[in-house]
Amino acid sequence: QDGTILFESALLDAKVGADKIGFVFQNPDHQLVTDKVWHELAFGLESLGCPTDEIRTRVSEMASFFGIQNWFHESVEHLSGGQKQLLNLASVMVMQPDVLILDEPTAQLDPIAAQEFLRTLEKINRELGTTVILSEHRLEEALSLSDRVLVLDEGRLIADGTPQAVGRQLNVQNHGLFSAWPTPMRVYGAVEKGEEWPLSVREGRQWLEHFAQTHQLDESEIPSPTLALSDEVVLSAKDLWFRYEKDSADIIKGLDLSIHRGELFAIIGGNGTGKSTALSLFSNLLPVYRGELKTEGKVVLMPQQPQTLFLKPTVYEDLCRLSDDTEQLSQVAKLCNIGNLLESHPYDLSGGEQQRVALAMVLLLSPDILLLDEPTKGMDASFKSTFAELLLSLKNQGVTVVMVSHDIEFCVNYADRCALLFDGGITSVDAPRTFFSGKSFYTTSANRMARTRLPKAVLAEDIILACGGTPPPEKKTMPDEFHLPPRRKRVQGTIETGAPRKLPKRMAFTLLAILATVALTLFLGTRFFGNRKYYMTSLLILAEVLLPFLFLFERRKPKARELVLIGVLCALAVTSRAAFFMLSQFKPVAAIVILVGVCLGAESGFLVGALTAFVSNFFFGQGPWTPWQMVAFGLLGLLAGLLFRNQRIDRRVLSVFGGLSTLLVYGGVMNPASVLLSQTHPTFAMFKAAYLAGLPLDLVHALATTLFLWLIAIPMAEKLTRIKTKYGLALH
C-alpha cells in the first residue's frame, strides 16, 4: 500500500512490468493455459501480436535452449511436474524478460528435478545475463548459485549480503533461519567458525578433507540406525494394482506394504511414480482393481493441493465445519500456528500457510491413520520444527503417519522407516540412516559431503559430532498460548459485506443529479430526437451513468481490475439474458444487477443494469424501449445498493426485495413506457390498462428474480465481497 518500486531508475508501471519482468509460479499447474507444449511456448508472443515468423524463430530457439524439442508436441497434461515447471520457465523466457522472478519454483519437484531446474536457472543467468530473483525455502542447492541473499522475517529485511556473509550473521545471532542454511555452512559454523565458510557440497568436502588432516574424526559419535516398531499392523497392502482408465497403463503395479501402529512411514520417489495415487488408494478415494488392502481405524488424507479442502470464506469458518468445540479449535490453532490467519480467506494465504490450515483441518478429524501428501511443501525451517514436534506428539498417542515427501532431510530426522516408490512398486524399505546412505541423489547433502571420510553420516549433526563439535540444541518451537476470538453469530444463508456506513453527502448528491439528468434525457429524447431517437437517448444515458465513476476516480487513478470486474459482470448479465431467451421474462438479469448493487455499490449497480440492457438488446432487438429498459434495470441496481449498503446479506430478505422491486420498479417503469411510446395523448385509463396487461409477465419476472436470488445470492456475494476485500476495490 505504501512505498515505490523502481525499475531501471524509473517508477515501475504495468506495461513495463509485463514487458520486462517474467514471473514463474510456485505450482506448475497454475501457470499453464493451453493444451500443447508448443502452444504454451507461443501463447505469450501470440497475445502480444508478434509476427508469425518471429514467434516460430523465438519458440524454436527457446525449445532448443531448454531441451524441450523431444516433447515439443506433447499434451501438457502428460508432462511430469519437473517438465511442467521447465515449460513454464521456457514460456516466460521466450518473452525475453530482463528480470525473472520465481516463487518457490522447486516446491513441487522431487530432488532430481529440483536440481535440474536450479541448474537451468544458473544457465539462464550465466549465458543470457538475465537477473534472477528467487524466493525459496530449499536452500541447499539454491544458495550455492546465488550472488546475493536477502532474508525476510515477519515482513522485515533482517539480512542482506553474500550467502556466506548472511550465514555468518544469522549464526552469530543464533537465528532460527540458520538451520535452513546449507549443510557445509552449518557444520563449519559449529566446528571452526573461521573466515572461509564452505557453501557447496564440493567446498564442504574439501574443507572436511583439510580438517581431517589435522583432527581425528570419530565416527563412533554418529548414532547407529535403530528400528523399534509396534507389533500391530494398521495398514496392509498386498499386490495392489491400479490404473485410472480401463485401457490406460497401470500406475500402481503389485505394491506390497505393511505399516505399524504409531509409525511415521515416509515414501519418496520421483514425480509421476504413483506416490499420490498410492495415498488415494490407502484412503479408499480410489478403488484397486487387484490386490488386497486392509486398514484399522479412521483414515484421513491431507492432499497435496490443500485448496481442495477449503469451502468457506474464512479459515475460522472452515475449521468450525469440522468441530464446534471451542477448546479443541483453540488447541489446534495453537499447534498449527494459524491464530493470525483465522479471519483470512484460505485462498489468499501463501502455500505454507495453506499447508498449516489444511493440517489443522485434518487434525480436527482425530485420525487413527494420517496420510500426508507433501506436507512440508512451502514450510519454512521454523515451522518444520513445530510440525515435526506435532507429528512426534501424534505418534506418542498411537496415531500412524504415512507421509509422501521430497524433503529428504526431514525424512531422515523424523521417519521411522523410508521407502522408495519406483514404477508403481516399492523397491526398498529401511530405517532412514541405512536407507539414505550411499545414494547419489536420494540422499542428504551431509552424506554427499562426508561419504569419503564418514560414510555413515547422513545429517549435519553427524558430521559435527564426528568432528568434535557441539550441535546446536534443539529448540521447542510450539507457539505460545492462543485464544480464539468470540464466535461469530452468522445465520445460515447470510454473508457480511462490511461495516454499516452512512451514504456520503457527495455520493448522495451525485446520485440525485444522475437520476434527474436521466429522467430529463428520457423526456427530451421522447420528444425531440426523431425516428432514431432511442439510439441517441441510449448513448446519452450511458454517458450519464458513467458520471459516478468520474467522481469516484477524481482523486486517484482507476485500477484496471475495477473496470475489468464491471465489464465481466455486464458480460455475465448479458449472457444470462441470452441463455434464457426462450423463457419470456424468466431470466436472471435482475438478480445479477441487484447483487452487483448490494456488493459493489449503487453506482456500479446502476451502470451494470443500464449497460446490460443496452448491450443485450443487440441480440434481442434495439428499439424505443431500450433507454427505458436501461433505466429500469439501472434503478434495480441503484435501489439495492442504497438499501443494502454494507449490510449483512440475508438470502430470504434479499429474495423478497428482488421480487417486489422487479414487480414494482421494473414493471413501474416499463408499463407506462409502453403507453408513452405508443400514444401521443396518454390517459389514466391507458396507464391502468397497460399495468393490467403487463401484470402476468411482471409476476413471472418477479418470481424468476426471487428464485435466482435464492439460488445465487450467497455464493455470488461471497465471491464479489472477497474480490472487493482482497484487491481493495473502491467501488462502494
XYZ file of C-alpha atoms in Angstrom:
732
model
C 0.000 0.000 0.000
C 2.909 2.350 0.729
C 6.266 2.873 -0.931
C 7.504 2.802 -4.527
C 9.008 0.216 -6.871
C 11.700 1.405 -9.263
C 12.788 -0.404 -12.399
C 15.905 0.869 -14.169
C 15.737 4.040 -12.034
C 12.163 4.807 -13.097
C 8.844 4.193 -11.382
C 7.570 0.752 -12.402
C 4.310 0.760 -14.350
C 2.135 -2.117 -15.521
C 3.280 -2.007 -19.156
C 6.969 -2.138 -18.312
C 6.330 -4.873 -15.757
C 4.533 -7.058 -18.298
C 7.177 -6.468 -20.949
C 10.403 -6.619 -18.937
C 9.655 -8.834 -15.922
C 8.844 -12.553 -16.083
C 7.194 -14.497 -13.263
C 7.107 -18.250 -12.547
C 4.526 -19.553 -10.049
C 5.056 -21.975 -7.175
C 2.563 -24.504 -8.542
C 3.323 -25.526 -12.165
C -0.340 -26.245 -12.944
C -1.434 -22.721 -12.019
C 0.532 -21.171 -14.894
C -0.347 -23.494 -17.760
C -3.085 -22.109 -20.032
C -3.023 -24.227 -23.219
C -3.188 -27.933 -24.078
C 0.041 -28.441 -26.067
C 3.681 -27.727 -25.238
C 4.343 -25.783 -28.454
C 1.222 -23.655 -27.952
C 2.212 -22.870 -24.362
C 5.558 -21.564 -25.610
C 3.898 -19.434 -28.279
C 0.953 -18.179 -26.217
C 2.629 -15.087 -24.739
C 4.017 -13.921 -28.069
C 0.665 -14.518 -29.769
C -1.027 -12.398 -27.085
C 1.352 -9.543 -27.880
C 0.553 -9.810 -31.591
C 4.082 -10.754 -32.694
C 4.516 -11.764 -36.346
C 4.264 -15.498 -37.060
C 7.846 -15.781 -38.333
C 9.204 -14.134 -35.191
C 7.101 -16.429 -32.964
C 8.415 -19.532 -34.739
C 12.013 -18.353 -34.500
C 11.899 -17.465 -30.811
C 9.914 -20.573 -29.823
C 12.257 -22.965 -31.657
C 15.311 -21.233 -30.199
C 13.971 -21.406 -26.633
C 12.828 -25.028 -27.031
C 16.347 -25.979 -28.072
C 17.913 -23.996 -25.231
C 15.763 -25.818 -22.653
C 15.934 -29.241 -24.330
C 12.176 -29.311 -24.933
C 12.340 -30.402 -28.573
C 11.837 -34.080 -27.708
C 8.397 -33.392 -26.155
C 7.544 -30.291 -28.184
C 4.228 -31.731 -29.464
C 3.162 -33.478 -26.238
C -0.037 -32.673 -24.358
C 0.625 -30.581 -21.268
C -1.401 -32.950 -19.076
C 1.030 -35.794 -19.843
C 4.091 -33.945 -18.518
C 5.753 -34.626 -15.179
C 5.956 -31.931 -12.520
C 9.541 -31.111 -13.454
C 8.677 -30.860 -17.154
C 5.722 -28.587 -16.415
C 7.856 -26.228 -14.364
C 10.555 -26.221 -17.060
C 7.867 -25.427 -19.644
C 6.590 -22.548 -17.508
C 10.120 -21.185 -17.290
C 10.651 -21.511 -21.051
C 7.296 -19.867 -21.848
C 8.345 -16.886 -19.725
C 11.875 -16.692 -21.138
C 10.607 -16.733 -24.736
C 9.272 -13.236 -23.938
C 12.908 -12.168 -23.356
C 12.435 -10.509 -19.943
C 15.245 -8.537 -18.320
C 14.278 -9.804 -14.854
C 12.993 -13.258 -13.934
C 11.093 -13.679 -10.624
C 10.297 -17.144 -9.269
C 8.114 -18.017 -6.277
C 9.427 -21.247 -4.714
C 9.576 -22.984 -8.123
C 11.034 -26.242 -6.731
C 8.396 -26.732 -4.010
C 6.518 -29.335 -6.088
C 9.597 -31.099 -7.505
C 11.490 -34.186 -6.470
C 15.226 -33.799 -5.591
C 16.482 -34.703 -9.073
C 14.011 -32.449 -10.900
C 14.717 -29.614 -8.432
C 18.458 -29.793 -9.058
C 17.946 -29.820 -12.827
C 15.619 -26.828 -12.602
C 18.058 -24.802 -10.498
C 20.902 -25.615 -12.897
C 18.731 -24.290 -15.707
C 18.291 -21.029 -13.766
C 22.064 -20.823 -13.393
C 22.425 -21.313 -17.146
C 19.895 -18.533 -17.842
C 21.705 -16.158 -15.530
C 25.166 -17.017 -16.846
C 24.510 -17.318 -20.593
C 21.627 -14.886 -21.135
C 22.544 -12.320 -18.487
C 19.001 -12.322 -17.075
C 18.627 -11.105 -13.494
C 17.068 -13.895 -11.427
C 15.150 -13.193 -8.197
C 14.278 -16.426 -6.422
C 12.059 -16.911 -3.353
C 12.929 -20.303 -1.881
C 12.896 -22.454 1.256
C 15.058 -25.268 -0.172
C 18.415 -23.594 0.202
C 20.914 -26.466 -0.084
C 21.286 -26.054 -3.852
C 19.854 -22.565 -4.366
C 22.320 -20.641 -2.196
C 25.386 -22.026 -3.948
C 24.079 -20.418 -7.169
C 23.316 -17.038 -5.579
C 25.331 -13.830 -5.662
C 23.235 -12.103 -3.018
C 20.789 -13.177 -0.318
C 18.026 -11.156 1.340
C 16.417 -12.616 4.464
C 12.869 -11.591 5.394
C 11.464 -12.258 8.855
C 7.883 -11.199 9.671
C 7.878 -8.764 6.755
C 11.187 -7.085 7.697
C 14.530 -7.300 5.923
C 16.967 -8.589 8.562
C 19.996 -9.517 6.426
C 21.427 -8.595 3.025
C 24.719 -9.822 1.561
C 26.535 -12.799 0.102
C 25.347 -16.254 1.222
C 28.448 -16.656 3.384
C 28.125 -13.224 4.987
C 24.432 -13.649 5.718
C 25.013 -17.153 7.082
C 27.685 -15.838 9.465
C 25.330 -13.077 10.605
C 22.473 -15.499 11.319
C 24.858 -17.874 13.085
C 26.204 -15.128 15.348
C 22.636 -14.007 16.146
C 21.647 -17.641 16.821
C 18.691 -17.019 14.491
C 16.387 -19.944 13.752
C 16.680 -19.413 9.980
C 20.306 -20.546 10.090
C 19.006 -24.110 10.450
C 17.847 -23.881 6.821
C 21.318 -22.907 5.550
C 23.340 -25.455 3.539
C 24.907 -28.309 5.496
C 28.548 -27.281 4.854
C 27.938 -23.869 6.458
C 26.078 -25.332 9.438
C 28.863 -27.835 10.053
C 31.571 -25.211 9.696
C 29.707 -22.816 11.967
C 29.553 -25.424 14.723
C 33.153 -26.645 14.347
C 35.523 -23.846 13.246
C 33.758 -20.508 12.588
C 36.684 -19.110 10.604
C 36.642 -16.800 7.609
C 36.245 -19.087 4.577
C 32.825 -20.628 5.100
C 32.146 -23.511 2.640
C 28.844 -23.243 0.804
C 28.508 -26.081 -1.722
C 28.939 -29.816 -1.206
C 32.236 -29.674 -3.092
C 33.561 -26.882 -0.888
C 32.336 -28.724 2.195
C 34.111 -31.923 1.162
C 37.341 -30.003 0.514
C 37.117 -28.393 3.948
C 36.460 -31.748 5.623
C 39.453 -33.349 3.867
C 41.652 -30.493 5.057
C 40.191 -30.650 8.572
C 40.768 -34.425 8.771
C 44.493 -33.937 8.138
C 44.907 -32.124 11.459
C 42.000 -33.532 13.508
C 40.839 -37.013 14.429
C 37.354 -37.848 13.098
C 35.423 -40.091 15.483
C 32.774 -41.995 13.515
C 31.608 -43.741 16.689
C 29.919 -40.485 17.715
C 27.424 -40.919 14.885
C 24.205 -42.578 16.124
C 23.579 -46.092 14.838
C 20.415 -46.966 12.888
C 17.594 -48.093 15.171
C 14.235 -49.588 14.329
C 11.610 -50.311 17.002
C 8.100 -50.914 15.686
C 4.827 -51.965 17.248
C 3.679 -55.494 16.524
C 0.250 -54.219 15.408
C -0.089 -53.672 11.659
C -2.722 -50.996 10.897
C -2.239 -50.647 7.134
C -1.504 -53.634 4.937
C -1.260 -53.636 1.140
C -0.701 -56.867 -0.773
C -0.174 -56.964 -4.536
C -2.118 -53.744 -5.255
C -2.731 -52.763 -8.886
C -4.437 -49.616 -10.161
C -4.995 -47.730 -13.391
C -7.112 -44.618 -13.976
C -8.813 -45.847 -17.137
C -9.572 -49.288 -18.474
C -7.234 -49.006 -21.456
C -4.540 -46.865 -19.793
C -1.222 -48.010 -18.315
C -1.013 -49.253 -14.736
C 0.103 -46.615 -12.216
C 0.406 -48.931 -9.206
C 1.927 -52.333 -10.018
C 1.975 -55.059 -7.402
C 2.538 -52.762 -4.419
C 3.269 -54.596 -1.136
C 3.483 -52.750 2.180
C 2.892 -53.195 5.929
C 2.777 -50.185 8.263
C 2.620 -50.439 12.053
C 0.687 -48.509 14.685
C 2.423 -45.339 15.838
C 4.892 -45.425 12.956
C 5.961 -42.473 10.825
C 6.426 -44.045 7.401
C 7.908 -41.888 4.617
C 7.517 -42.638 0.900
C 9.876 -40.919 -1.531
C 10.282 -41.102 -5.293
C 10.282 -39.046 -8.456
C 7.403 -37.017 -9.830
C 4.865 -39.215 -11.596
C 5.863 -42.505 -9.955
C 2.489 -43.004 -8.228
C 3.078 -41.689 -4.692
C -0.078 -39.551 -4.504
C -2.072 -42.300 -6.203
C -0.913 -44.746 -3.516
C -2.166 -42.427 -0.761
C -5.528 -42.137 -2.525
C -5.746 -45.937 -2.565
C -4.868 -46.158 1.141
C -7.665 -43.672 1.933
C -10.187 -45.531 -0.284
C -10.645 -42.491 -2.512
C -9.641 -44.716 -5.427
C -10.538 -48.401 -5.832
C -7.895 -51.038 -6.520
C -8.757 -53.473 -9.297
C -6.494 -56.217 -7.988
C -4.923 -56.987 -4.644
C -5.892 -56.656 -1.000
C -5.875 -53.525 1.192
C -6.619 -53.560 4.936
C -6.735 -50.580 7.304
C -7.525 -50.327 11.004
C -9.298 -47.227 12.358
C -10.165 -43.870 10.835
C -8.063 -42.881 7.805
C -7.716 -39.179 6.905
C -5.844 -37.801 3.893
C -4.304 -34.325 3.629
C -3.922 -33.870 -0.159
C -1.009 -32.256 -1.944
C -3.269 -29.368 -3.017
C -4.804 -28.078 0.243
C -7.239 -25.847 -1.671
C -9.419 -28.907 -2.241
C -10.307 -28.835 1.482
C -11.426 -25.193 1.609
C -15.143 -24.437 1.274
C -15.767 -21.326 3.372
C -14.779 -17.647 3.015
C -12.622 -17.646 6.166
C -10.238 -20.085 7.822
C -12.255 -19.905 11.041
C -15.477 -20.974 9.321
C -13.712 -23.864 7.600
C -12.464 -25.068 10.988
C -15.931 -24.673 12.521
C -17.333 -27.004 9.859
C -15.325 -29.785 11.461
C -15.742 -29.029 15.161
C -17.964 -26.946 17.445
C -15.618 -27.487 20.394
C -14.034 -24.082 21.015
C -11.356 -25.555 23.252
C -10.382 -28.073 20.600
C -10.305 -25.355 17.933
C -8.086 -23.240 20.143
C -5.680 -26.118 20.736
C -5.386 -26.993 17.057
C -4.983 -23.349 16.040
C -2.183 -23.036 18.581
C -0.449 -26.224 17.436
C -0.545 -25.214 13.766
C 0.301 -21.563 14.413
C -2.651 -20.180 12.448
C -4.090 -17.797 15.056
C -3.373 -14.742 12.902
C -4.943 -16.346 9.827
C -8.423 -17.135 11.132
C -10.198 -14.190 9.514
C -8.386 -14.609 6.174
C -9.806 -16.277 3.096
C -7.969 -19.619 2.670
C -7.178 -18.886 -0.972
C -5.452 -15.628 -0.013
C -2.806 -17.429 2.077
C 0.671 -18.419 0.976
C 1.445 -22.031 0.108
C 2.988 -22.710 3.524
C 0.087 -21.074 5.353
C -2.413 -23.150 3.381
C -0.491 -26.276 4.378
C -0.792 -25.331 8.058
C -4.531 -24.640 7.760
C -5.073 -27.935 5.942
C -3.140 -29.706 8.686
C -5.371 -28.115 11.331
C -8.452 -29.306 9.465
C -7.333 -32.928 9.252
C -6.278 -32.928 12.918
C -9.805 -31.886 13.896
C -10.999 -35.169 12.387
C -8.983 -37.130 15.021
C -7.487 -39.721 12.633
C -6.034 -43.094 13.571
C -4.063 -43.169 10.316
C -2.949 -39.803 8.939
C -1.917 -39.693 5.268
C 0.149 -36.633 4.312
C 0.978 -35.731 0.703
C 3.989 -33.361 0.598
C 3.151 -31.784 3.985
C 6.353 -29.700 4.325
C 5.945 -28.091 0.903
C 6.258 -24.322 1.317
C 7.064 -24.505 5.055
C 9.936 -22.502 6.475
C 12.537 -24.080 8.745
C 10.911 -22.755 11.905
C 7.501 -24.273 11.286
C 9.068 -27.506 10.065
C 10.396 -27.926 13.599
C 6.926 -27.230 15.003
C 5.418 -29.649 12.509
C 7.926 -32.335 13.495
C 7.058 -31.897 17.186
C 3.395 -32.229 16.283
C 3.977 -35.463 14.371
C 6.014 -36.895 17.235
C 3.193 -35.990 19.615
C 0.683 -37.778 17.378
C 2.919 -40.830 17.255
C 3.069 -40.922 21.035
C -0.730 -41.000 21.044
C -0.723 -44.044 18.768
C -1.515 -42.237 15.504
C 0.122 -43.768 12.427
C 1.520 -41.269 9.915
C 2.199 -42.138 6.274
C 3.952 -39.278 4.516
C 4.874 -38.735 0.869
C 7.703 -36.228 0.715
C 10.564 -34.806 -1.340
C 12.096 -33.333 1.835
C 14.836 -35.900 2.403
C 16.412 -34.230 5.430
C 13.037 -34.090 7.179
C 12.508 -37.809 6.488
C 15.952 -38.673 7.850
C 15.324 -36.712 11.021
C 11.842 -37.915 11.905
C 10.729 -41.001 9.946
C 10.867 -44.498 11.453
C 11.136 -46.126 8.034
C 11.530 -44.850 4.477
C 10.502 -46.493 1.213
C 11.376 -45.742 -2.413
C 8.443 -45.944 -4.830
C 9.504 -46.545 -8.429
C 7.498 -47.711 -11.442
C 4.404 -48.331 -9.318
C 6.000 -50.501 -6.662
C 8.167 -50.341 -3.531
C 11.789 -51.129 -4.420
C 13.368 -50.744 -0.957
C 12.340 -50.136 2.664
C 14.657 -49.464 5.603
C 15.459 -47.254 8.578
C 16.375 -43.721 7.387
C 20.084 -43.859 8.217
C 20.536 -47.078 6.295
C 18.135 -46.123 3.537
C 19.834 -42.819 2.622
C 23.483 -43.889 2.999
C 25.491 -44.192 -0.213
C 22.869 -42.995 -2.693
C 23.745 -40.363 -5.315
C 20.573 -38.275 -5.446
C 18.056 -39.626 -2.943
C 20.327 -38.781 -0.059
C 21.318 -35.768 2.010
C 23.931 -33.091 1.390
C 25.656 -34.261 4.557
C 26.125 -37.778 3.164
C 27.408 -36.494 -0.189
C 29.792 -34.145 1.604
C 31.222 -36.650 4.106
C 30.943 -40.076 2.463
C 34.698 -40.340 1.722
C 35.581 -39.817 5.399
C 32.345 -40.513 7.285
C 30.186 -42.861 5.168
C 27.643 -43.326 7.985
C 26.913 -39.592 8.318
C 23.532 -38.538 6.902
C 22.871 -35.352 8.903
C 24.855 -32.197 9.559
C 24.739 -33.088 13.264
C 26.509 -36.391 12.494
C 29.468 -34.598 10.921
C 29.593 -32.055 13.736
C 29.728 -34.806 16.375
C 32.406 -36.748 14.471
C 34.496 -33.575 14.189
C 34.285 -32.958 17.942
C 31.880 -30.048 17.689
C 28.652 -29.400 19.553
C 25.428 -29.416 17.506
C 23.051 -26.547 18.235
C 20.467 -27.543 20.849
C 17.016 -28.460 19.630
C 14.587 -25.625 20.253
C 10.996 -26.088 21.250
C 9.074 -24.134 18.650
C 5.476 -24.761 19.653
C 3.606 -21.435 19.645
C 2.511 -19.602 22.755
C -0.989 -19.991 24.188
C -3.606 -18.699 21.780
C -7.277 -17.880 22.320
C -9.811 -17.825 19.517
C -11.834 -14.656 19.028
C -15.523 -14.826 20.043
C -17.535 -16.986 17.674
C -19.394 -15.014 15.051
C -23.143 -15.171 15.082
C -23.850 -15.956 11.482
C -27.279 -17.034 10.318
C -27.361 -19.753 7.678
C -27.812 -18.119 4.298
C -26.249 -14.771 5.245
C -22.969 -13.054 4.488
C -21.281 -9.951 5.867
C -20.325 -7.376 3.240
C -18.766 -4.775 5.539
C -19.402 -2.422 8.403
C -22.508 -0.228 8.045
C -21.758 3.287 6.888
C -23.835 6.302 6.076
C -24.145 7.377 2.477
C -21.649 10.233 1.919
C -23.298 13.551 1.092
C -21.232 13.893 -2.052
C -22.354 10.497 -3.324
C -25.992 11.206 -2.448
C -25.858 14.475 -4.375
C -24.231 12.730 -7.336
C -26.874 10.017 -7.457
C -29.722 12.503 -7.242
C -28.163 14.558 -10.027
C -27.778 11.479 -12.214
C -31.393 10.407 -11.652
C -32.649 13.863 -12.515
C -30.456 14.008 -15.630
C -31.549 10.556 -16.801
C -35.235 11.449 -16.302
C -34.760 14.653 -18.267
C -32.946 12.741 -21.023
C -35.828 10.285 -21.317
C -38.354 13.120 -21.596
C -36.371 15.136 -24.135
C -35.383 12.054 -26.109
C -39.004 11.006 -26.467
C -39.965 14.432 -27.786
C -37.091 15.771 -29.926
C -34.804 13.067 -31.385
C -36.874 11.909 -34.343
C -37.346 8.392 -35.704
C -33.973 7.073 -34.468
C -34.265 8.830 -31.130
C -33.699 5.774 -28.968
C -30.071 5.384 -30.148
C -29.145 8.904 -29.114
C -31.147 8.622 -25.894
C -29.469 5.333 -25.000
C -25.976 6.725 -25.592
C -26.736 9.808 -23.513
C -27.965 7.646 -20.629
C -24.797 5.516 -20.817
C -22.675 8.648 -20.616
C -24.675 9.895 -17.640
C -24.440 6.680 -15.631
C -20.665 6.795 -16.088
C -20.524 10.103 -14.219
C -20.354 8.455 -10.768
C -17.188 6.690 -11.874
C -15.699 10.000 -12.937
C -16.400 11.286 -9.422
C -15.034 8.069 -7.955
C -11.777 8.332 -9.869
C -11.468 12.071 -9.428
C -8.698 11.916 -6.861
C -6.933 8.702 -7.920
C -6.065 6.626 -10.967
C -8.577 3.861 -11.724
C -7.355 0.307 -11.248
C -7.704 -1.907 -14.283
C -9.150 -4.689 -12.132
C -12.076 -2.444 -11.148
C -13.003 -1.775 -14.757
C -12.462 -5.423 -15.695
C -14.746 -6.560 -12.878
C -17.546 -4.260 -14.042
C -17.041 -5.477 -17.616
C -17.172 -9.131 -16.585
C -20.362 -8.599 -14.577
C -22.009 -6.857 -17.524
C -20.976 -9.732 -19.791
C -22.354 -12.229 -17.271
C -25.697 -10.441 -17.133
C -25.923 -10.155 -20.930
C -25.041 -13.835 -21.348
C -27.592 -14.891 -18.755
C -30.321 -12.992 -20.587
C -29.383 -14.641 -23.864
C -29.182 -18.089 -22.246
C -32.828 -17.903 -21.107
C -34.161 -16.258 -24.292
C -36.779 -18.999 -24.812
C -38.496 -18.238 -21.475
C -40.341 -14.936 -21.659
C -39.398 -12.730 -18.659
C -37.958 -15.727 -16.765
C -34.352 -14.515 -16.669
C -31.648 -13.945 -14.003
C -30.629 -10.471 -15.211
C -32.437 -8.553 -12.483
C -30.983 -10.839 -9.794
C -27.421 -10.257 -11.046
C -27.911 -6.491 -11.248
C -29.328 -6.407 -7.716
C -26.356 -8.396 -6.361
C -23.919 -6.038 -8.067
C -25.619 -3.091 -6.384
C -25.575 -4.803 -2.987
C -21.917 -5.902 -3.130
C -20.250 -3.175 -5.184
C -22.436 -0.148 -4.594
C -25.334 1.800 -6.056
C -23.264 3.427 -8.819
C -21.947 0.066 -10.018
C -25.441 -1.428 -9.851
C -26.897 1.373 -11.986
C -24.074 1.102 -14.533
C -24.242 -2.689 -14.876
C -28.048 -2.594 -15.191
C -28.069 0.126 -17.842
C -25.177 -1.308 -19.838
C -26.645 -4.815 -19.718
C -29.949 -3.637 -21.183
C -28.182 -1.690 -23.939
C -25.786 -4.481 -24.975
C -28.256 -7.372 -24.664
C -30.674 -5.573 -26.973
C -28.173 -6.037 -29.782
C -29.279 -9.682 -29.576
C -32.951 -9.129 -28.707
C -33.515 -6.063 -30.856
C -32.992 -2.361 -30.219
C -35.977 -0.048 -30.199
C -37.589 2.940 -28.495
C -37.927 0.791 -25.376
C -34.137 0.439 -24.960
C -33.482 3.618 -22.928
C -36.472 2.863 -20.707
C -35.200 -0.663 -20.130
C -31.766 0.734 -19.311
C -33.286 2.968 -16.670
C -35.477 0.163 -15.272
C -32.579 -2.267 -14.790
C -30.341 0.535 -13.577
C -32.851 1.536 -10.907
C -32.915 -2.041 -9.582
C -29.149 -1.946 -9.007
C -29.268 1.580 -7.623
C -32.050 0.837 -5.129
C -30.389 -2.406 -3.969
C -27.105 -0.585 -3.439
C -28.754 2.138 -1.361
C -30.894 -0.139 0.824
C -28.276 -2.849 1.448
C -25.217 -0.629 1.577
C -22.567 -2.572 3.584
C -25.235 -4.537 5.422
C -25.393 -8.252 6.116
C -26.975 -10.072 3.213
C -29.819 -12.333 4.256
C -30.883 -14.562 1.373
C -34.536 -14.530 2.442
C -34.762 -10.748 2.757
C -32.872 -10.170 -0.483
C -35.056 -12.626 -2.388
C -38.243 -10.913 -1.206
C -36.769 -7.492 -2.048
C -35.795 -8.739 -5.513
C -39.289 -9.976 -6.281
C -41.014 -6.800 -5.058
C -38.567 -4.387 -6.712
C -38.821 -6.227 -10.031
C -42.606 -6.114 -9.857
C -42.905 -2.501 -8.710
C -39.799 -0.740 -10.064
C -39.071 -2.573 -13.318
C -42.764 -3.007 -14.078
C -43.424 0.526 -12.838
C -41.052 1.893 -15.490
C -41.742 -0.374 -18.451
C -45.563 -0.456 -18.301
C -46.095 3.326 -18.518
C -43.245 3.474 -21.056
C -45.291 1.293 -23.406
C -48.077 3.915 -23.249
C -45.784 6.908 -23.670
C -44.062 5.308 -26.665
C -47.291 4.388 -28.462
C -49.729 7.190 -27.598
C -49.409 10.889 -28.294
C -52.120 11.787 -25.775
C -51.944 9.208 -22.953
C -54.764 8.991 -20.388
C -55.084 7.444 -16.948
C -57.197 4.648 -18.407
C -54.385 3.789 -20.823
C -51.837 3.553 -17.994
C -54.237 1.389 -15.972
C -54.812 -0.909 -18.936
C -51.037 -1.184 -19.525
C -50.485 -2.189 -15.886
C -53.194 -4.844 -16.008
C -51.985 -6.214 -19.342
C -48.376 -6.377 -18.159
C -49.108 -7.816 -14.705
C -48.852 -11.529 -15.672
C -45.415 -11.028 -17.244
C -44.349 -8.813 -14.340
C -45.300 -11.579 -11.902
C -43.273 -14.126 -13.888
C -40.299 -11.722 -13.904
C -40.640 -11.131 -10.156
C -40.860 -14.876 -9.437
C -37.772 -15.537 -11.572
C -35.797 -12.836 -9.751
C -36.838 -14.245 -6.363
C -35.822 -17.773 -7.375
C -32.475 -16.793 -8.865
C -31.588 -14.647 -5.848
C -32.408 -17.567 -3.554
C -30.062 -19.786 -5.549
C -27.126 -17.472 -6.299
C -27.202 -14.683 -3.692
C -24.846 -16.212 -1.115
C -22.227 -17.827 -3.402
C -22.059 -14.830 -5.732
C -21.973 -12.342 -2.850
C -19.122 -14.299 -1.250
C -17.097 -14.104 -4.461
C -17.748 -10.402 -5.070
C -17.094 -9.477 -1.454
C -13.854 -11.425 -1.452
C -12.672 -9.759 -4.677
C -13.556 -6.332 -3.294
C -11.754 -7.018 0.001
C -8.706 -8.768 -1.438
C -7.942 -6.135 -4.059
C -9.107 -3.131 -2.078
C -11.604 -2.022 -4.711
C -13.147 1.383 -4.064
C -16.386 0.681 -5.894
C -18.624 1.465 -2.921
